[in-house]
mmCIF file of C-alpha atoms in Angstrom:
data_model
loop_
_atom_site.group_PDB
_atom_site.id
_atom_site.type_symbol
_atom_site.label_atom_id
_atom_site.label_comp_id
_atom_site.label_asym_id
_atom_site.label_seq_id
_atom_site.Cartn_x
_atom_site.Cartn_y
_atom_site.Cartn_z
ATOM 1 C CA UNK A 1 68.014 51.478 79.932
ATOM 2 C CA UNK A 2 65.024 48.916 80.110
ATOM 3 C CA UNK A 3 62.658 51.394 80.996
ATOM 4 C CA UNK A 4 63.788 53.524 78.266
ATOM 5 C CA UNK A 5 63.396 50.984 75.554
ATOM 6 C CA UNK A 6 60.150 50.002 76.741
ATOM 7 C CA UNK A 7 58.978 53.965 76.604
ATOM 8 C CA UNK A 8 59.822 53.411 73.027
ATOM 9 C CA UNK A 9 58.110 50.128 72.002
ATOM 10 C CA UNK A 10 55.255 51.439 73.821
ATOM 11 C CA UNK A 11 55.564 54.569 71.553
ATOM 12 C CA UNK A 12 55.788 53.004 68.592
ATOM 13 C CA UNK A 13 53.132 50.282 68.637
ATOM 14 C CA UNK A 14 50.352 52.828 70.601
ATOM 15 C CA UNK A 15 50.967 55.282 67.515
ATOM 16 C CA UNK A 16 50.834 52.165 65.049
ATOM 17 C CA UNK A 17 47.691 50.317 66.475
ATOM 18 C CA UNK A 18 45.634 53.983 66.872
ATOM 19 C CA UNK A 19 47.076 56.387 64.048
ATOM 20 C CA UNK A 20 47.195 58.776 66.440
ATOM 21 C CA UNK A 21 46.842 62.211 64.667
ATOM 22 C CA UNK A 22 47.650 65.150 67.482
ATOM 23 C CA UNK A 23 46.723 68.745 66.557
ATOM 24 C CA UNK A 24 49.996 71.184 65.612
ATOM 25 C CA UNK A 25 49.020 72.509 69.185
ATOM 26 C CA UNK A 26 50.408 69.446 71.281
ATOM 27 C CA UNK A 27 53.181 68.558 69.258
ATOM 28 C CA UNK A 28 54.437 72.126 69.373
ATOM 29 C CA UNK A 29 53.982 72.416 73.629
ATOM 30 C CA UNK A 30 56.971 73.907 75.092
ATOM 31 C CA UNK A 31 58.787 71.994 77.514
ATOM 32 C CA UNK A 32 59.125 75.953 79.544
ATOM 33 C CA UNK A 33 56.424 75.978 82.237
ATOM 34 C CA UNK A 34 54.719 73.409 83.949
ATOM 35 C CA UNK A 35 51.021 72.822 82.774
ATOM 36 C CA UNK A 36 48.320 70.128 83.615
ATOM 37 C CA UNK A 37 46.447 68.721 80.923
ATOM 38 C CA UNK A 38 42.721 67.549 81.411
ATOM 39 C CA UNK A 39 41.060 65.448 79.259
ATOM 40 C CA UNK A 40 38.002 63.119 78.812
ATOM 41 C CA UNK A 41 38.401 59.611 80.013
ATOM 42 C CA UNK A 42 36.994 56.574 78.298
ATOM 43 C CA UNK A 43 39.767 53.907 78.561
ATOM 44 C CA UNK A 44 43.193 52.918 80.433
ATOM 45 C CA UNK A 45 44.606 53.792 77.083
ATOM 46 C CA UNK A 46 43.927 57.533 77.482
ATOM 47 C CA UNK A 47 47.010 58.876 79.278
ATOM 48 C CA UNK A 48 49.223 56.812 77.119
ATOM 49 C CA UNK A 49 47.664 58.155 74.025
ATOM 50 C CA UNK A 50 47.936 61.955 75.237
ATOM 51 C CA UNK A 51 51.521 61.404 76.628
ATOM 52 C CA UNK A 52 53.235 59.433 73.561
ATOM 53 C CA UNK A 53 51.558 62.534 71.988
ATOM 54 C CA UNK A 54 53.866 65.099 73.539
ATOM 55 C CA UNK A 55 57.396 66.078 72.170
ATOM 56 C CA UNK A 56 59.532 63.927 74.184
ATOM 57 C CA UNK A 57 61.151 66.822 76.071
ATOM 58 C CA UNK A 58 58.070 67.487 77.189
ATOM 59 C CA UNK A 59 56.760 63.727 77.666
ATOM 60 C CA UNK A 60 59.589 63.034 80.407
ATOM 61 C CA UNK A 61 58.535 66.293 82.530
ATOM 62 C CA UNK A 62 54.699 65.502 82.308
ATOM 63 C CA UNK A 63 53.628 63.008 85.046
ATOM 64 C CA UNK A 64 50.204 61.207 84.129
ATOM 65 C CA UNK A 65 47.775 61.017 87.646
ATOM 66 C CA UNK A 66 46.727 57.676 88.426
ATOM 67 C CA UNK A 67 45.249 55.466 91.495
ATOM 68 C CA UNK A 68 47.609 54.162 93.765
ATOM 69 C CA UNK A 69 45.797 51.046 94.434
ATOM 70 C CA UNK A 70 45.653 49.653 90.721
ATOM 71 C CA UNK A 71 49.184 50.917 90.017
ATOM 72 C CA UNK A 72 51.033 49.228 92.719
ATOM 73 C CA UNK A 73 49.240 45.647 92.380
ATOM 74 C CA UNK A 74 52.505 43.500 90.612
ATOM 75 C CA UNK A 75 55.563 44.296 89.888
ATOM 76 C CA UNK A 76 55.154 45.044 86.010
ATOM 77 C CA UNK A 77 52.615 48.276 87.142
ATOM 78 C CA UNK A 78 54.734 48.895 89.510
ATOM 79 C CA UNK A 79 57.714 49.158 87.210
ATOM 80 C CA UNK A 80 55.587 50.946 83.956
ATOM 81 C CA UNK A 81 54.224 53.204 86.488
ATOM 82 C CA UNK A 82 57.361 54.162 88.497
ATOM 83 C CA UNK A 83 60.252 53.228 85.598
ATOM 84 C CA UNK A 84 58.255 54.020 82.488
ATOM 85 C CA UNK A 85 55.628 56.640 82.900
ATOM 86 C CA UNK A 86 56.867 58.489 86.198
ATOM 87 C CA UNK A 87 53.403 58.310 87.442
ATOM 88 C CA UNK A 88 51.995 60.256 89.847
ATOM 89 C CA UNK A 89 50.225 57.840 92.312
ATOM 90 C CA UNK A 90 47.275 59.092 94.820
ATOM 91 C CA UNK A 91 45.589 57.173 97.437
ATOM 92 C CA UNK A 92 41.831 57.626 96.011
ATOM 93 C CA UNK A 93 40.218 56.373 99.159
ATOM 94 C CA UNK A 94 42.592 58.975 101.243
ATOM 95 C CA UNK A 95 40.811 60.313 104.447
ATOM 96 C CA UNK A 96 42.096 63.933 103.737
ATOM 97 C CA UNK A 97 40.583 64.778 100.886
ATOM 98 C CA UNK A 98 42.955 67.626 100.248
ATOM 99 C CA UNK A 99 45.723 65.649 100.344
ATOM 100 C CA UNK A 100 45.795 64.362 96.426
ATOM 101 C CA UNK A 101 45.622 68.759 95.684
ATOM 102 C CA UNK A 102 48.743 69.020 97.988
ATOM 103 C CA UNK A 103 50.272 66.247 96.212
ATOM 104 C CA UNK A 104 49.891 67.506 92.410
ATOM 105 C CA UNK A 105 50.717 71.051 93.784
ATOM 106 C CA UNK A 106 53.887 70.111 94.915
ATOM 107 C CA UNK A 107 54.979 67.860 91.874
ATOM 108 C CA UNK A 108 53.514 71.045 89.410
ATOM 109 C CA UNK A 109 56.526 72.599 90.633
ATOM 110 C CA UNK A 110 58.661 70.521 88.996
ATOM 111 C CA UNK A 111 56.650 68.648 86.214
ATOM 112 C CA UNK A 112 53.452 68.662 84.321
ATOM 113 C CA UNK A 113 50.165 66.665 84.841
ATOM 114 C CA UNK A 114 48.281 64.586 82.931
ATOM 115 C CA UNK A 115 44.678 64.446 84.817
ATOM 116 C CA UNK A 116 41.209 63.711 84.079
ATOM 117 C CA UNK A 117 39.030 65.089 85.701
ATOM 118 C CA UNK A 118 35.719 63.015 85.499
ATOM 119 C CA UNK A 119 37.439 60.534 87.751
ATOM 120 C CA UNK A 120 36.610 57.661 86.151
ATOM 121 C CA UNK A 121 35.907 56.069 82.973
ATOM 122 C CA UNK A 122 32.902 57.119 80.819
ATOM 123 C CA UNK A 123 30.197 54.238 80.438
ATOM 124 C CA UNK A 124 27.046 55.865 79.054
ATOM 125 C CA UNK A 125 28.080 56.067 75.283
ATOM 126 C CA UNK A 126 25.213 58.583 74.970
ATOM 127 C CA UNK A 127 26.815 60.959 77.164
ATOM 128 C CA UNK A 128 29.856 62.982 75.597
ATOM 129 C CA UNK A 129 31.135 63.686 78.954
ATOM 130 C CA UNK A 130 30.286 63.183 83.313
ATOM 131 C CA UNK A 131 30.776 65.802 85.722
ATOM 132 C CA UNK A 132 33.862 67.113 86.724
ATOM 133 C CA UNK A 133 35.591 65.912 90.444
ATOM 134 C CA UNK A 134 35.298 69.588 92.272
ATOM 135 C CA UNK A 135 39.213 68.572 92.335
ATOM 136 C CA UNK A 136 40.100 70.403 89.222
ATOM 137 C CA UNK A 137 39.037 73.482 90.802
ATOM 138 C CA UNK A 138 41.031 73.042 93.863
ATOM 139 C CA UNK A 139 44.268 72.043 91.963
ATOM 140 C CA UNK A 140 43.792 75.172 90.120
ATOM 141 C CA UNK A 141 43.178 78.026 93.083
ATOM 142 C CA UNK A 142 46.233 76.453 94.786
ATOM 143 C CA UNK A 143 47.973 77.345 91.557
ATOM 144 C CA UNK A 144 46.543 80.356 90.267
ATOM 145 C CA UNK A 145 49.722 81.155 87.197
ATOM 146 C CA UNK A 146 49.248 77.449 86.315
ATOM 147 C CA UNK A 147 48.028 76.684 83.124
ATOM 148 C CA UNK A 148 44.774 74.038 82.405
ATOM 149 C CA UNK A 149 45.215 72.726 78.741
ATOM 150 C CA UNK A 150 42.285 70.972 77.487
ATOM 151 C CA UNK A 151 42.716 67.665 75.349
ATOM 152 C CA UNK A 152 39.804 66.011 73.603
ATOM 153 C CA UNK A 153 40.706 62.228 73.173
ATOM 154 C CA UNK A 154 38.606 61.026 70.084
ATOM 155 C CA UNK A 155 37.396 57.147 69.502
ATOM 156 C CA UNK A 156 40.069 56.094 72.299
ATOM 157 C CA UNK A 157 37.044 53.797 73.861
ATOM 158 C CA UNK A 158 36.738 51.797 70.639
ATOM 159 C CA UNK A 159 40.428 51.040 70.618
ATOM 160 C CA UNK A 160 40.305 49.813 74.364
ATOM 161 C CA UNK A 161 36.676 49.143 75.364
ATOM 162 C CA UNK A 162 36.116 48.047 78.687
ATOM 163 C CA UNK A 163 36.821 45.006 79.582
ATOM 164 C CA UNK A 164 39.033 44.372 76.610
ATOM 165 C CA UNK A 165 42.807 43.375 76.738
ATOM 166 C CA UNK A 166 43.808 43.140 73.620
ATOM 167 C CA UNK A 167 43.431 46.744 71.667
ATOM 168 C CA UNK A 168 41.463 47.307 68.006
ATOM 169 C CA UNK A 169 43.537 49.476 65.855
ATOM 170 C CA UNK A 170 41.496 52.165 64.740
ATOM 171 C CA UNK A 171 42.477 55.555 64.351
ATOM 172 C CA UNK A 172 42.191 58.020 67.088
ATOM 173 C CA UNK A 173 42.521 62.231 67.451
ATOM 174 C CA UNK A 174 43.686 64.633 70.014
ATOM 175 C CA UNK A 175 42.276 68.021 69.898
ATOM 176 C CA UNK A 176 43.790 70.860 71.975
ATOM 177 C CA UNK A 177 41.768 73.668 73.242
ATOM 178 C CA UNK A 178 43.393 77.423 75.088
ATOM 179 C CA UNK A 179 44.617 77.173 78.197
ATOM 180 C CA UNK A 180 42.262 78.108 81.192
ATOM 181 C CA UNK A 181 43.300 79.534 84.805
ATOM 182 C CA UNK A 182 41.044 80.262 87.037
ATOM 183 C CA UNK A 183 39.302 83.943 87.245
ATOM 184 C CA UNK A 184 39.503 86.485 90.168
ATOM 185 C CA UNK A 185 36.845 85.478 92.225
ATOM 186 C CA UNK A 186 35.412 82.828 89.777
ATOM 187 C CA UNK A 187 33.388 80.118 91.698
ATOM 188 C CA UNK A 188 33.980 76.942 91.656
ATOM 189 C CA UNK A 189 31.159 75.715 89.848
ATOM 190 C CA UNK A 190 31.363 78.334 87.638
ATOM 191 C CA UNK A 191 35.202 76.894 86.747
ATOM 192 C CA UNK A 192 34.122 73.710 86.222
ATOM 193 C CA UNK A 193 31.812 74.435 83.758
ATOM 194 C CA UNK A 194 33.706 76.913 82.026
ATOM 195 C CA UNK A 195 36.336 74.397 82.364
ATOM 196 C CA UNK A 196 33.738 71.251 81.218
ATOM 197 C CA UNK A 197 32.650 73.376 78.476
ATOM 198 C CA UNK A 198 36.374 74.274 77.303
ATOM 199 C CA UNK A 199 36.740 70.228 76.984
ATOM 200 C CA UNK A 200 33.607 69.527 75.022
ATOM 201 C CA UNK A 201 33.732 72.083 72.063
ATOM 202 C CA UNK A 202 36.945 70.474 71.001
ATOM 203 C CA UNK A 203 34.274 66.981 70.783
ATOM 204 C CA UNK A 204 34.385 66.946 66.576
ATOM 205 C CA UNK A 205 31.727 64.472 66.682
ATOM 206 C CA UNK A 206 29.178 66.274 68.713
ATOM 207 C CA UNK A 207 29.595 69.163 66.701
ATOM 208 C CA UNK A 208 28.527 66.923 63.717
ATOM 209 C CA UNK A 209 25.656 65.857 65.206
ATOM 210 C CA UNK A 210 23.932 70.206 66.051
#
């Protein structure tokens, strides 16, 4: 019941301080099929943005991807990211670096993902996007009928800059791009780049600037 209402507050006052304005394309995703979304990363506000963005049929069987170690540190984390957001948690310092791709494999079977694949937050405002984590590409040829949706998240890191707490409202926009699997004997670099590619020509505001 708590974590319920608190899914809703958070709902309500991410969509009021951002004006979040979500392409036709995510507020029509089916809730059939199980899907991970990537997306660019420039703020802890990110997931929150994308996943308050989905219908909420879809929204309680999509599992954002986060770091164990800052999601477990307190009890209120704990609760948002257990009771509120059904996170999925991964040890980012693991010592099998396969085991995060086993992990997301075997909750894909049941849920979607919310990932982002740059692995951490942008910093270089002059750069639209960092390299992909090789990650994507293993997630993807262990689940070769799964679909990869990309979702640009527009002027998210002037809501939430680093370093703030407090968020500036300003409004924001989610653009969604085709879905991607990966090809018959694609590479992996030449997935993540088709894939890094896929993410950036939904970027509005670099288009703008060619």
């Amino acid at each position: 019941m708590i974590a319920r209402l608190i899914d809703f507050l958070l709902c309500r006052f991410a969509s009021f301080i951002t004006g979040v304005r979500p392409q036709a394309a995510i507020a029509e995703q089916s809730s059939e099929g199980h899907r991970v979304y990537f997306a660019n990363h420039n703020s802890h506000g990110d997931f929150i943005l994308l996943w308050i963005s989905l219908p909420y049929e879809v929204r309680k069987q999509t599992r954002p991807v986060a770091g164990k170690d800052y999601w477990t540190k307190g009890a209120i984390r704990r609760f948002l990211a257990y009771k509120v957001f059904n996170m999925l948690l991964i040890e980012r310092n693991s010592q099998d670096p396969q085991a995060a791709i086993r992990q997301m494999t075997e909750a894909l079977e049941n849920d979607s993902l919310i990932l982002f694949p740059e692995g951490t937050r942008k910093t270089d405002d002059d750069l639209p996007l960092q390299p992909f984590k090789s990650g994507l590409y293993y997630l993807a040829k262990k689940n070769l009928n799964c679909e990869f949706v990309p979702v640009w998240i527009s002027n998210m890191n002037n809501v939430l800059p680093k370093g703030f707490i407090l968020p500036i409202p300003l409004l924001c926009d989610l653009y969604v791009g085709e879905p991607l699997k990966l090809g018959t004997d694609e590479t992996k670099g030449e997935f993540l780049t088709r894939a890094q590619s896929a993410l950036l020509s939904l970027n509005i505001s670099e288009k703008g600037k060619s």
